[in-house]
XYZ file of C-alpha atoms in Angstrom:
721
model
C -82.296 58.587 -98.429
C -85.389 59.844 -96.647
C -88.037 57.222 -95.824
C -91.112 57.334 -98.095
C -93.491 58.008 -95.201
C -91.326 60.926 -94.138
C -91.365 62.297 -97.700
C -95.166 62.257 -97.532
C -95.026 63.844 -94.091
C -92.737 66.595 -95.421
C -95.154 67.324 -98.280
C -98.060 67.513 -95.834
C -96.026 69.798 -93.562
C -95.204 72.199 -96.404
C -98.889 72.282 -97.374
C -99.857 73.330 -93.822
C -97.127 75.981 -93.892
C -98.548 77.377 -97.127
C -101.974 77.786 -95.501
C -100.395 79.330 -92.408
C -98.502 82.009 -94.345
C -101.220 82.556 -96.949
C -99.150 81.193 -99.853
C -101.388 80.330 -102.819
C -98.523 79.445 -105.169
C -97.516 76.281 -103.348
C -93.887 77.367 -103.131
C -93.657 77.763 -99.335
C -91.058 75.428 -97.829
C -89.995 74.823 -94.270
C -86.447 75.707 -93.233
C -84.171 72.718 -92.666
C -84.269 73.014 -88.870
C -88.015 73.693 -88.874
C -88.489 70.380 -90.649
C -86.005 68.604 -88.325
C -88.021 69.783 -85.309
C -91.375 68.805 -86.847
C -90.044 65.400 -87.880
C -88.746 64.794 -84.351
C -92.088 65.770 -82.827
C -94.473 64.059 -85.258
C -92.580 61.026 -86.585
C -90.346 60.272 -83.607
C -92.465 61.691 -80.733
C -89.348 63.253 -79.166
C -88.723 66.299 -77.039
C -86.997 69.226 -78.726
C -85.538 72.598 -77.761
C -85.400 75.202 -80.531
C -83.170 78.241 -79.871
C -83.546 80.498 -82.876
C -83.635 84.231 -83.475
C -86.905 86.167 -83.426
C -88.627 85.961 -86.793
C -87.079 82.576 -87.667
C -90.485 80.854 -87.548
C -90.714 78.973 -84.261
C -94.505 79.299 -84.181
C -94.696 77.647 -87.620
C -93.065 74.563 -86.088
C -95.722 74.038 -83.483
C -98.680 74.956 -85.696
C -97.563 72.642 -88.495
C -96.788 69.870 -85.993
C -100.219 70.392 -84.409
C -102.014 70.015 -87.739
C -100.101 66.832 -88.578
C -100.567 65.298 -85.129
C -104.291 66.126 -85.054
C -104.717 64.486 -88.473
C -103.212 61.359 -86.911
C -105.702 61.386 -84.051
C -103.607 63.067 -81.356
C -105.145 65.247 -78.680
C -104.931 69.039 -78.609
C -101.674 70.952 -78.404
C -101.141 72.870 -75.166
C -98.980 75.984 -75.526
C -97.735 77.572 -72.309
C -96.935 81.224 -72.979
C -96.572 84.256 -70.687
C -97.576 86.652 -73.420
C -101.191 87.765 -73.719
C -100.381 89.879 -76.771
C -98.757 86.919 -78.506
C -101.701 84.697 -77.585
C -104.061 87.024 -79.431
C -101.746 87.095 -82.470
C -101.419 83.325 -82.521
C -105.127 82.559 -82.292
C -105.517 84.561 -85.516
C -102.499 82.882 -87.146
C -103.764 79.403 -86.271
C -107.149 80.139 -87.839
C -105.435 80.806 -91.188
C -104.133 77.227 -91.138
C -107.527 75.813 -90.210
C -106.472 75.291 -86.593
C -109.002 76.141 -83.888
C -107.127 77.809 -81.021
C -108.461 79.034 -77.695
C -106.875 80.652 -74.653
C -107.233 80.473 -70.887
C -105.631 83.462 -69.180
C -106.327 86.243 -66.706
C -108.047 88.482 -69.266
C -110.808 86.064 -70.363
C -112.085 84.450 -67.158
C -115.660 84.694 -68.402
C -114.815 82.254 -71.236
C -113.086 79.531 -69.199
C -116.110 77.266 -68.768
C -116.934 77.465 -72.484
C -113.333 76.724 -73.477
C -113.131 73.727 -71.147
C -116.373 72.359 -72.576
C -114.997 72.756 -76.117
C -111.814 70.915 -75.100
C -113.867 68.060 -73.638
C -115.863 67.876 -76.891
C -112.673 67.615 -78.952
C -113.309 70.914 -80.732
C -110.057 72.647 -79.722
C -106.820 72.003 -81.635
C -104.620 74.395 -79.629
C -105.032 75.669 -76.088
C -102.829 78.583 -75.066
C -102.477 78.969 -71.300
C -100.501 81.395 -69.181
C -97.999 79.823 -66.759
C -99.933 81.279 -63.800
C -102.817 78.930 -64.660
C -100.616 75.916 -63.938
C -100.730 76.625 -60.220
C -104.263 77.920 -59.939
C -105.827 75.339 -57.571
C -108.966 74.704 -59.661
C -107.052 74.503 -62.933
C -104.174 72.472 -61.452
C -106.359 69.941 -59.642
C -109.359 69.632 -61.985
C -108.380 70.695 -65.498
C -104.634 70.004 -65.741
C -104.700 66.226 -65.018
C -107.301 65.668 -67.746
C -105.430 67.979 -70.080
C -102.104 66.221 -69.450
C -103.719 62.867 -70.179
C -105.248 64.132 -73.442
C -102.436 66.383 -74.700
C -101.045 65.541 -78.122
C -98.165 68.051 -77.992
C -96.877 70.287 -75.213
C -95.222 73.537 -76.284
C -93.254 75.709 -73.859
C -92.952 79.142 -75.449
C -90.288 81.590 -74.201
C -88.659 78.579 -72.546
C -85.767 80.602 -71.103
C -88.283 81.631 -68.407
C -87.917 78.116 -66.961
C -84.321 78.769 -65.942
C -83.361 81.006 -63.050
C -79.918 81.249 -64.662
C -81.623 83.429 -67.279
C -82.602 87.090 -67.232
C -86.343 86.542 -67.131
C -86.943 83.640 -64.737
C -90.612 83.140 -63.819
C -91.391 80.766 -60.949
C -94.713 79.681 -62.469
C -92.771 78.136 -65.336
C -91.141 75.691 -62.940
C -94.604 74.091 -62.595
C -93.940 72.626 -66.017
C -91.697 70.038 -64.357
C -94.815 68.487 -62.846
C -96.693 68.589 -66.142
C -93.735 67.076 -68.018
C -93.497 64.240 -65.504
C -97.237 63.551 -65.779
C -97.394 63.364 -69.577
C -98.151 59.892 -70.963
C -95.246 58.159 -72.734
C -94.767 59.218 -76.335
C -96.225 62.715 -76.045
C -93.826 65.063 -77.839
C -92.671 68.301 -76.209
C -91.332 71.430 -77.909
C -89.572 74.261 -76.071
C -88.789 77.466 -77.957
C -86.848 80.642 -77.206
C -84.819 83.322 -78.979
C -82.765 84.335 -75.962
C -80.849 81.537 -74.282
C -77.107 81.467 -73.771
C -75.272 78.146 -73.450
C -75.944 77.734 -69.730
C -79.682 78.450 -70.027
C -79.916 76.149 -73.055
C -78.343 73.300 -71.083
C -80.606 73.960 -68.085
C -83.790 73.961 -70.190
C -82.719 70.838 -72.095
C -82.070 69.077 -68.785
C -85.510 70.060 -67.482
C -87.096 68.741 -70.687
C -85.683 65.399 -69.606
C -88.058 65.319 -66.616
C -90.091 62.144 -66.729
C -87.322 59.849 -67.882
C -86.766 61.282 -71.370
C -83.199 62.550 -71.615
C -82.545 62.667 -75.384
C -84.004 66.091 -76.109
C -83.086 67.330 -79.586
C -81.456 70.773 -79.355
C -81.582 72.904 -82.503
C -79.625 76.102 -82.077
C -79.206 78.502 -84.977
C -77.206 81.683 -85.624
C -78.643 84.715 -83.868
C -77.617 87.492 -86.248
C -80.578 89.580 -87.396
C -79.713 90.728 -90.931
C -82.457 93.362 -90.991
C -81.377 95.206 -87.845
C -79.052 98.199 -87.861
C -77.903 98.782 -84.275
C -76.669 102.117 -82.958
C -76.010 103.926 -79.681
C -76.546 107.675 -79.435
C -75.100 109.227 -76.257
C -76.855 112.504 -75.421
C -76.107 114.907 -72.551
C -79.283 114.568 -70.511
C -82.951 113.591 -70.462
C -84.055 116.848 -72.121
C -81.762 116.219 -75.107
C -83.033 112.632 -75.426
C -86.668 113.747 -75.364
C -85.959 116.537 -77.843
C -84.070 114.140 -80.123
C -87.059 111.819 -80.210
C -89.432 114.676 -80.964
C -87.219 115.908 -83.814
C -86.274 112.560 -85.357
C -89.191 110.191 -84.686
C -90.735 110.783 -88.112
C -87.408 109.927 -89.781
C -87.509 106.407 -88.360
C -88.986 103.829 -90.764
C -92.579 102.711 -90.380
C -93.937 102.355 -86.877
C -92.185 100.981 -83.833
C -91.617 100.786 -80.098
C -89.951 103.238 -77.717
C -88.947 101.345 -74.572
C -88.510 103.106 -71.217
C -87.311 101.626 -67.918
C -90.168 102.882 -65.722
C -93.885 103.550 -65.924
C -93.340 107.205 -64.977
C -90.904 107.696 -67.866
C -93.286 106.028 -70.343
C -96.081 108.363 -69.319
C -93.796 111.437 -69.444
C -92.441 110.609 -72.888
C -95.890 109.835 -74.273
C -97.311 113.147 -73.051
C -94.353 115.127 -74.423
C -94.342 113.483 -77.855
C -98.075 114.071 -78.179
C -97.534 117.747 -77.366
C -94.974 117.837 -80.177
C -97.504 116.458 -82.636
C -96.659 112.744 -82.686
C -99.262 109.988 -82.570
C -98.028 107.729 -79.783
C -99.625 105.629 -77.020
C -98.212 104.392 -73.716
C -98.191 100.691 -72.793
C -97.168 99.753 -69.238
C -97.966 97.371 -66.424
C -100.575 99.880 -65.260
C -102.412 99.916 -68.598
C -105.830 98.260 -68.428
C -106.312 95.096 -70.513
C -108.788 96.738 -72.889
C -106.454 99.707 -73.414
C -103.512 97.354 -74.006
C -105.425 95.513 -76.692
C -106.438 98.803 -78.320
C -102.804 99.981 -78.255
C -101.633 96.721 -79.842
C -104.313 96.955 -82.524
C -103.391 100.575 -83.267
C -99.730 99.678 -83.735
C -100.516 96.632 -85.852
C -102.692 98.808 -88.103
C -100.071 101.617 -88.169
C -102.532 104.060 -86.637
C -99.784 105.169 -84.244
C -96.140 105.946 -84.941
C -95.005 104.194 -81.773
C -95.967 102.525 -78.537
C -94.036 104.027 -75.623
C -93.682 100.896 -73.535
C -92.092 99.344 -70.500
C -91.054 95.689 -70.461
C -94.769 94.907 -69.983
C -94.818 94.726 -73.802
C -91.669 92.643 -73.635
C -91.440 89.578 -75.846
C -95.060 89.251 -76.713
C -95.717 91.410 -79.713
C -95.811 90.050 -83.238
C -95.672 92.748 -85.925
C -93.483 91.597 -88.837
C -93.122 95.076 -90.355
C -92.073 96.851 -87.146
C -89.585 99.416 -88.427
C -87.715 100.535 -85.327
C -87.058 99.993 -81.640
C -85.663 102.853 -79.552
C -84.605 102.413 -75.922
C -84.774 105.551 -73.804
C -82.492 104.110 -71.132
C -80.499 100.871 -71.097
C -82.005 97.587 -69.929
C -79.777 95.916 -67.339
C -79.122 92.803 -69.440
C -77.798 92.464 -73.004
C -79.882 89.314 -73.363
C -83.048 91.206 -72.436
C -81.968 93.964 -74.828
C -81.477 91.489 -77.690
C -84.906 90.078 -76.987
C -86.652 93.452 -77.031
C -84.938 94.736 -80.170
C -85.870 91.448 -81.809
C -89.437 92.699 -82.152
C -88.241 94.843 -85.103
C -87.407 93.883 -88.661
C -88.999 90.463 -88.802
C -90.742 91.003 -92.137
C -88.873 93.986 -93.583
C -85.382 94.291 -95.026
C -84.261 97.121 -92.754
C -85.140 98.275 -89.235
C -83.436 100.820 -87.005
C -82.450 99.946 -83.433
C -81.275 102.831 -81.251
C -80.109 102.947 -77.643
C -80.222 106.343 -75.899
C -78.597 105.583 -72.516
C -79.245 107.830 -69.504
C -77.374 108.628 -66.323
C -80.363 107.442 -64.271
C -80.238 103.918 -65.726
C -77.978 102.417 -63.076
C -80.083 103.705 -60.172
C -83.080 101.999 -61.749
C -81.074 98.773 -62.195
C -80.172 98.861 -58.507
C -83.800 99.313 -57.494
C -84.940 96.272 -59.456
C -81.941 94.264 -58.210
C -83.152 94.923 -54.639
C -86.204 92.769 -55.425
C -84.150 89.567 -55.699
C -84.955 86.341 -53.835
C -85.253 87.084 -50.083
C -82.725 86.105 -47.436
C -82.898 82.695 -45.784
C -84.074 84.312 -42.535
C -87.135 85.828 -44.229
C -87.920 82.587 -46.041
C -87.663 80.538 -42.822
C -89.839 83.051 -40.992
C -92.535 82.703 -43.664
C -92.394 78.910 -43.517
C -92.660 79.079 -39.731
C -95.795 81.243 -39.928
C -97.416 78.825 -42.378
C -96.419 75.818 -40.277
C -98.070 77.276 -37.160
C -101.249 78.295 -39.033
C -104.390 76.227 -38.488
C -105.392 76.401 -42.154
C -104.555 77.994 -45.499
C -103.294 81.585 -45.342
C -104.067 84.082 -48.075
C -101.485 86.631 -49.190
C -103.299 89.506 -47.393
C -103.352 87.464 -44.161
C -99.727 86.350 -44.482
C -98.253 89.696 -45.522
C -98.553 91.469 -42.125
C -96.702 88.618 -40.418
C -93.614 88.662 -42.638
C -91.384 91.500 -43.771
C -92.033 91.179 -47.494
C -94.118 93.140 -49.926
C -96.912 91.206 -51.517
C -95.348 90.882 -54.979
C -92.043 89.534 -53.566
C -93.920 87.330 -51.105
C -95.968 85.776 -53.898
C -92.895 85.162 -56.066
C -91.086 83.557 -53.124
C -94.061 81.286 -52.357
C -94.166 80.148 -55.988
C -90.521 79.120 -55.779
C -91.166 77.310 -52.489
C -94.180 75.610 -54.070
C -92.039 74.244 -56.892
C -89.464 73.144 -54.303
C -92.187 71.272 -52.419
C -92.051 73.300 -49.186
C -95.482 74.941 -49.588
C -98.593 74.221 -51.580
C -101.221 76.528 -53.002
C -104.777 75.438 -52.202
C -108.188 77.058 -52.206
C -108.045 79.847 -49.679
C -104.312 80.426 -49.818
C -101.042 78.686 -48.986
C -100.100 75.848 -46.631
C -96.772 74.429 -45.481
C -96.168 70.832 -46.566
C -93.731 69.971 -43.790
C -91.279 68.651 -46.374
C -87.590 69.462 -45.709
C -86.291 72.432 -47.661
C -82.783 73.798 -48.191
C -81.923 77.398 -49.024
C -79.777 77.254 -52.163
C -77.554 80.188 -51.202
C -74.915 79.280 -53.777
C -77.396 79.425 -56.629
C -78.995 82.695 -55.473
C -75.569 84.293 -54.977
C -74.512 83.153 -58.427
C -77.637 84.636 -59.992
C -76.984 87.948 -58.183
C -73.396 87.961 -59.477
C -74.674 87.159 -62.942
C -76.917 90.236 -62.801
C -73.847 92.360 -62.006
C -72.005 90.794 -64.928
C -74.931 91.557 -67.240
C -75.000 95.181 -66.070
C -71.303 95.541 -66.843
C -71.919 94.023 -70.269
C -74.549 96.688 -70.984
C -72.050 99.413 -70.052
C -69.578 97.810 -72.456
C -72.212 97.505 -75.201
C -72.915 101.236 -74.996
C -69.215 102.156 -75.210
C -67.763 99.490 -77.505
C -66.147 100.484 -80.787
C -66.534 96.935 -82.120
C -69.548 95.459 -83.902
C -72.650 95.769 -81.730
C -74.537 92.795 -83.186
C -71.474 90.593 -82.755
C -71.265 91.789 -79.138
C -74.876 90.715 -78.444
C -74.395 87.398 -80.218
C -71.348 86.632 -78.059
C -73.400 87.412 -74.946
C -75.743 84.661 -76.147
C -72.817 82.270 -76.802
C -73.489 82.263 -80.545
C -70.568 80.436 -82.143
C -71.327 82.106 -85.476
C -70.867 85.641 -84.135
C -69.024 87.918 -86.563
C -69.124 91.612 -87.557
C -72.502 92.499 -89.048
C -71.435 95.300 -91.394
C -74.587 97.279 -90.576
C -74.295 98.815 -87.092
C -72.963 102.303 -86.415
C -69.515 100.922 -85.565
C -69.350 98.809 -88.739
C -71.005 101.134 -91.247
C -70.805 104.578 -89.661
C -73.268 106.712 -87.748
C -76.620 107.180 -89.446
C -78.100 109.682 -86.994
C -76.653 112.923 -85.679
C -77.154 114.100 -82.112
C -78.660 117.380 -83.347
C -81.763 118.720 -81.627
C -83.755 121.804 -82.494
C -83.826 124.716 -80.090
C -87.638 124.585 -80.018
C -87.781 120.895 -79.096
C -85.001 121.217 -76.522
C -86.637 124.232 -74.873
C -89.974 122.415 -74.801
C -88.370 119.301 -73.299
C -86.661 121.354 -70.593
C -89.921 123.057 -69.720
C -91.728 119.721 -69.660
C -89.119 117.943 -67.535
C -88.739 120.990 -65.306
C -92.443 121.078 -64.591
C -92.758 120.310 -60.916
C -95.599 118.754 -59.007
C -97.029 115.281 -58.494
C -100.233 114.580 -56.584
C -99.833 112.450 -53.463
C -102.919 110.325 -52.949
C -104.100 109.929 -49.345
C -104.361 106.529 -47.679
C -108.015 105.715 -47.081
C -107.917 102.099 -45.815
C -105.724 100.429 -43.199
C -104.056 97.267 -44.518
C -105.642 93.969 -43.554
C -104.243 91.864 -40.757
C -102.963 94.624 -38.443
C -104.692 93.253 -35.294
C -102.788 89.983 -35.834
C -99.516 91.841 -35.196
C -100.821 93.919 -32.287
C -101.854 97.085 -34.142
C -105.519 97.774 -33.432
C -106.415 99.480 -36.698
C -108.618 98.102 -39.420
C -111.064 99.059 -42.121
C -111.577 102.522 -43.531
C -109.642 105.442 -42.076
C -112.293 107.913 -40.839
C -112.553 110.972 -43.101
C -111.792 113.199 -40.125
C -108.439 111.428 -39.593
C -107.183 111.266 -43.195
C -104.760 113.549 -44.978
C -106.047 115.611 -47.854
C -104.551 114.909 -51.293
C -101.015 116.300 -51.143
C -98.193 117.319 -53.457
C -94.608 116.238 -54.168
C -91.952 117.987 -56.183
C -91.341 114.855 -58.276
C -91.035 111.084 -58.550
C -87.674 109.424 -58.033
C -88.391 107.200 -61.038
C -89.085 109.973 -63.542
C -86.521 111.495 -65.877
C -87.259 115.114 -64.981
C -87.080 116.078 -61.320
C -86.283 112.466 -60.495
C -82.773 112.938 -61.883
C -82.263 115.993 -59.634
C -83.738 114.418 -56.511
C -82.290 110.920 -56.772
C -78.757 111.850 -55.605
C -80.237 113.676 -52.586
C -81.891 110.450 -51.432
C -79.060 108.039 -52.173
C -78.213 105.860 -49.121
C -75.047 107.767 -48.153
C -75.977 111.239 -49.388
C -74.992 113.937 -46.844
C -77.656 115.866 -44.939
C -77.788 119.629 -45.401
C -79.876 122.705 -46.098
C -82.443 122.364 -48.872
C -80.776 123.512 -52.149
C -82.054 126.825 -53.505
C -83.256 125.408 -56.836
C -85.182 122.671 -55.034
C -86.701 125.129 -52.548
C -87.793 127.480 -55.345
C -89.377 124.583 -57.224
C -91.269 123.483 -54.093
C -92.585 127.025 -53.674
C -93.765 126.854 -57.291
C -95.560 123.581 -56.580
C -97.200 125.210 -53.547
C -98.309 128.196 -55.624
C -99.789 125.990 -58.357
C -101.547 123.922 -55.704
C -103.038 127.042 -54.105
C -104.309 128.398 -57.424
C -105.491 125.046 -58.765
C -108.982 123.503 -58.560
C -110.235 123.762 -54.990
C -107.001 125.411 -53.850
C -107.127 128.017 -51.094
C -106.186 130.803 -53.534
C -108.420 129.620 -56.372
C -111.314 131.937 -55.535
C -113.822 129.223 -56.385
C -116.826 128.147 -54.358
C -115.151 124.856 -53.409
C -111.895 126.507 -52.283
C -110.483 124.923 -49.142
C -109.354 127.087 -46.201
C -105.862 128.554 -46.354
C -103.288 126.644 -44.267
C -102.664 128.267 -40.896
C -99.190 126.884 -40.299
C -96.377 124.487 -41.189
C -95.482 121.286 -39.296
C -92.522 119.049 -40.106
C -92.015 115.294 -39.756
C -88.900 114.342 -37.755
C -85.973 112.595 -39.410
C -82.872 110.872 -38.036
C -81.137 110.770 -41.419
C -82.014 114.152 -42.978
C -83.052 116.499 -40.111
C -81.393 119.601 -41.617
C -83.051 119.026 -44.974
C -86.558 118.757 -43.501
C -86.164 121.606 -40.986
C -84.767 123.965 -43.614
C -87.481 122.979 -46.084
C -90.206 123.627 -43.497
C -88.639 126.992 -42.605
C -88.395 128.079 -46.267
C -92.017 127.154 -46.938
C -93.173 128.996 -43.821
C -91.123 132.065 -44.754
C -92.292 132.298 -48.363
C -95.893 131.425 -47.517
C -95.915 133.851 -44.578
C -97.094 131.072 -42.311
C -96.024 130.301 -38.744
C -93.696 127.320 -38.322
C -95.739 125.557 -35.648
C -93.132 122.910 -34.843
C -92.505 119.228 -35.420
C -93.935 115.902 -34.404
C -91.385 114.063 -32.233
C -90.221 110.516 -31.652
C -91.424 108.981 -28.393
C -88.037 107.277 -28.017
C -85.458 106.005 -30.456
C -86.455 106.450 -34.076
C -87.721 103.047 -35.277
C -86.068 101.399 -38.280
C -88.868 101.623 -40.816
C -89.379 98.373 -42.695
C -89.310 98.798 -46.446
C -90.953 95.422 -46.813
C -94.715 95.885 -46.606
C -97.394 98.204 -45.288
C -98.308 96.196 -42.210
C -94.725 95.950 -40.956
C -94.194 99.663 -41.591
C -97.279 100.505 -39.529
C -96.146 98.176 -36.769
C -92.850 100.119 -36.600
C -94.732 103.437 -36.534
C -97.254 102.352 -33.895
C -96.593 104.464 -30.785
C -93.273 105.721 -32.176
C -94.388 109.342 -32.678
C -96.051 111.890 -30.402
C -97.466 115.380 -30.743
C -95.595 117.440 -28.129
C -97.681 119.646 -25.790
C -96.538 122.943 -27.324
C -97.561 121.734 -30.791
C -100.960 120.589 -29.472
C -101.475 124.027 -27.969
C -100.464 125.724 -31.228
C -102.904 123.547 -33.178
C -105.765 124.389 -30.821
C -105.020 128.098 -31.174
C -104.455 128.057 -34.950
C -107.874 126.629 -35.833
C -107.384 125.525 -39.430
C -105.614 123.120 -41.780
C -101.825 122.724 -41.697
C -99.119 121.925 -44.226
C -97.285 118.734 -43.210
C -93.761 118.781 -44.634
C -91.601 115.682 -45.163
C -88.703 114.889 -47.447
C -89.869 111.627 -49.009
C -92.816 109.248 -49.116
C -92.795 105.712 -50.426
C -95.967 104.138 -49.069
C -97.800 107.116 -47.563
C -98.092 105.447 -44.159
C -95.919 107.887 -42.206
C -98.009 110.752 -43.567
C -101.209 108.854 -42.716
C -100.115 108.112 -39.135
C -98.911 111.667 -38.461
C -102.052 113.141 -40.016
C -104.245 110.969 -37.774
C -102.347 112.220 -34.727
C -102.580 115.865 -35.814
C -106.283 115.629 -36.632
C -106.919 114.095 -33.220
C -104.880 116.902 -31.645
C -107.092 119.567 -33.241
C -105.854 120.180 -36.801
C -108.824 120.867 -39.053
C -107.048 119.413 -42.058
C -103.606 118.074 -43.040
C -102.088 118.912 -46.438
C -98.918 116.822 -47.112
C -96.069 118.458 -49.027
C -92.958 116.355 -49.762
C -89.926 116.589 -51.984
C -90.087 113.132 -53.548
C -92.293 110.104 -53.982
C -91.085 106.628 -54.891
C -92.803 105.223 -57.938
């Protein structure tokens, strides 16, 4: 029999739930496991891990617990969440239950002082913070200790991010170990996630034990989503997938999300669907904060049929009546896929979930896999640089000295910070001098796990068994069984038919060639520190002009044609006819476009007087033949090629500074080319096969401008990005 005080507590909890969900009838009741979690947190002051499907009501647990704890005199609840979109949703939800919630994150820096003052005055019931705040020096050293001492409940949302066994590990989350250890005795902790398999669940539960508490309550429920109807629709190519969306989008229920694997694809699909009359908006990592919020608001209010989104939207979107999720391309992990499709069908009886896999998916998986944790040699080199430094080093100062791009460098430093080898302070990063071991076994295991997940996604797309059961088994759900709703259980609900008009339009759209190549205008910081005497702004008289590329390797139009040509072991050879013709088309559009030399406008630039190629050790035939074709069609002299001063340097793909160090002094303008430039007296077309950072083009352009070229117009086959 339940204790009388707990009966009263249950009644109070149900009353808070009623306010939270807007129930005026008084019939709202917590689920059994919701109540078990709340009882553990409020009555027993325990730590709990809740692994339940999206839409189960995990947020109700921490809002109800917050209200009950605050009524008993506890301090504010701190919710650590990586999701700005979800933060905005939850502030509104909390207000309905009479809970005053505030946030501290990267998008509201102007409010931080006010929020901290409100916390100090006891006016804040819930503080939502992003994990990045936990290692911001000011927040970590000044705000966090006071907050830890005053916290009444700590909530770790999307707790699978703690574990690097999982698909979405975030180093900042590991900072929570410190916060957990610093909490006063008796402060309850709640971790929640919808996407943790058995190994991740065990890892998170173990980490909840930090600080001497090892009896974390684990509540794990069935992960079937009764409202979701899963299906896979194989289509021949990108044009058919785009056309299918254009023809069938209005048949999908309500409004929803179309996920793509890259920013370029999201932008392409958005533009095409708008041309075909659909109201859609893109949402990517490049979308400004204000535009993101507007896009979220438009979807919530059903002013758009769909957001075309990358994983930047990810977990953090709360729209109970979302009617569909379509993936244009397969994510690399079935767990990530389950998480993303879980945005749909939370408050409706039926939602459609469709996967439209593409042949480019695996190349994109490989690219993202290349961004894994660096080798021990690179890590040791970074630690050595920090150890020898006389003070803190910022990322811009450190980047030129190590062969890592800034985003990977920052992620690595966060891991090292959690491991105790480095420390983030005002002004940058310092080495602690503490011993550190490279956990090669763990990193290798994680890499193998990624391969296993990729294979599972191939099997998901091809299986003839129940698709929901397949995903549940990937998450180690013991209750997995056939759903009776997916295309394999209940039959196909959508045909692969596309209209001729939509397919023709998609082919035209994807076949449209031409991407602008922005010139480099500033040298990266820190070059003098590695012996390259360049800094500041690149003089206008030494820059390239804006250039053109046939396409991006990450797009689903020309990217699919170009990607095999640039694969690591692709053979060298003459430029293919279809590619050459498309490049000529790009050149013609460029010439006739705004300011082009054939535009006939007052601001028209001078016509190029010749073609110059960039040398290549890996694809010399491709570049030479491309330069010759352009010269022939454009009736321009092929002036020659820049040459290597010695052996071609191995170009670092790590960061800009290291790439420039490799290029420094590696190329020369031969005398006959200098003479040709002096005689030609005008701008030149600079032809290369590929550009990733733009630095080779910038270095060669500087040399050509100094040798007498009156302008340099870059023309390349492909750009990365």
